[in-house]
């Protein structure tokens, strides 16, 4: 009985957090309040001090991972839009003949089933490794 109540509570918290974050992101995107479409300090305070602690309190790591993939797949993840200063600063690098826009990459294992490729690429990583590092699916 308590287990089903906790599951119901978790679902409610996740739905509320994702919906609220989506609404705030939509308002920011449509009103163009932040410069160059970048997130405002209000949005960051809301997410950093409201949504994130709430999700950490009620979600186990696997559920949080699933929510993060869902958000990336639905376009709710942060989108990297460099400022003029960031555009002037080059972090481009070439390693073993491969060119990267910056040295920060997302390692294999986060999106094992290639569910959120576009959303992860828009986050600004220099590279995004899709899939897993094991030859067969793990239980």
PDB file of N, CA and C in Angstrom, residues 1 18 24 35 46 54 57 100 120 122 128 132:
ATOM      1  N   UNK A   1       0.825  -1.188   0.000  1.00  0.00           N
ATOM      2  CA  UNK A   1       0.000   0.000   0.000  1.00  0.00           C
ATOM      3  C   UNK A   1       0.871   1.254   0.000  1.00  0.00           C
ATOM      4  N   UNK A  18       8.220  18.477 -14.680  1.00  0.00           N
ATOM      5  CA  UNK A  18       8.436  18.547 -16.125  1.00  0.00           C
ATOM      6  C   UNK A  18       7.486  19.567 -16.751  1.00  0.00           C
ATOM      7  N   UNK A  24       7.701  27.293 -18.092  1.00  0.00           N
ATOM      8  CA  UNK A  24       8.656  28.383 -17.885  1.00  0.00           C
ATOM      9  C   UNK A  24       9.556  28.528 -19.116  1.00  0.00           C
ATOM     10  N   UNK A  35      18.581  37.481 -23.386  1.00  0.00           N
ATOM     11  CA  UNK A  35      19.278  37.943 -24.585  1.00  0.00           C
ATOM     12  C   UNK A  35      19.698  36.746 -25.430  1.00  0.00           C
ATOM     13  N   UNK A  46      14.961  29.125 -10.465  1.00  0.00           N
ATOM     14  CA  UNK A  46      13.801  28.241 -10.339  1.00  0.00           C
ATOM     15  C   UNK A  46      14.217  26.777 -10.466  1.00  0.00           C
ATOM     16  N   UNK A  54      13.751  19.070  -5.654  1.00  0.00           N
ATOM     17  CA  UNK A  54      12.521  18.287  -5.564  1.00  0.00           C
ATOM     18  C   UNK A  54      12.692  16.942  -6.264  1.00  0.00           C
ATOM     19  N   UNK A  57      14.972  14.563  -4.321  1.00  0.00           N
ATOM     20  CA  UNK A  57      14.358  14.019  -3.106  1.00  0.00           C
ATOM     21  C   UNK A  57      13.429  12.849  -3.416  1.00  0.00           C
ATOM     22  N   UNK A 100      36.448  18.652 -33.269  1.00  0.00           N
ATOM     23  CA  UNK A 100      35.385  18.857 -32.284  1.00  0.00           C
ATOM     24  C   UNK A 100      35.225  20.345 -32.018  1.00  0.00           C
ATOM     25  N   UNK A 120      20.219  15.860 -27.254  1.00  0.00           N
ATOM     26  CA  UNK A 120      21.551  15.839 -26.640  1.00  0.00           C
ATOM     27  C   UNK A 120      22.550  16.652 -27.461  1.00  0.00           C
ATOM     28  N   UNK A 122      21.860  19.287 -29.263  1.00  0.00           N
ATOM     29  CA  UNK A 122      21.546  20.712 -29.089  1.00  0.00           C
ATOM     30  C   UNK A 122      22.039  21.269 -27.756  1.00  0.00           C
ATOM     31  N   UNK A 128      28.819  13.588 -28.979  1.00  0.00           N
ATOM     32  CA  UNK A 128      27.809  12.814 -28.259  1.00  0.00           C
ATOM     33  C   UNK A 128      27.954  11.366 -28.701  1.00  0.00           C
ATOM     34  N   UNK A 132      25.977   2.033 -26.107  1.00  0.00           N
ATOM     35  CA  UNK A 132      26.595   1.522 -24.890  1.00  0.00           C
ATOM     36  C   UNK A 132      28.009   1.053 -25.197  1.00  0.00           C
TER      37      UNK A 132
END
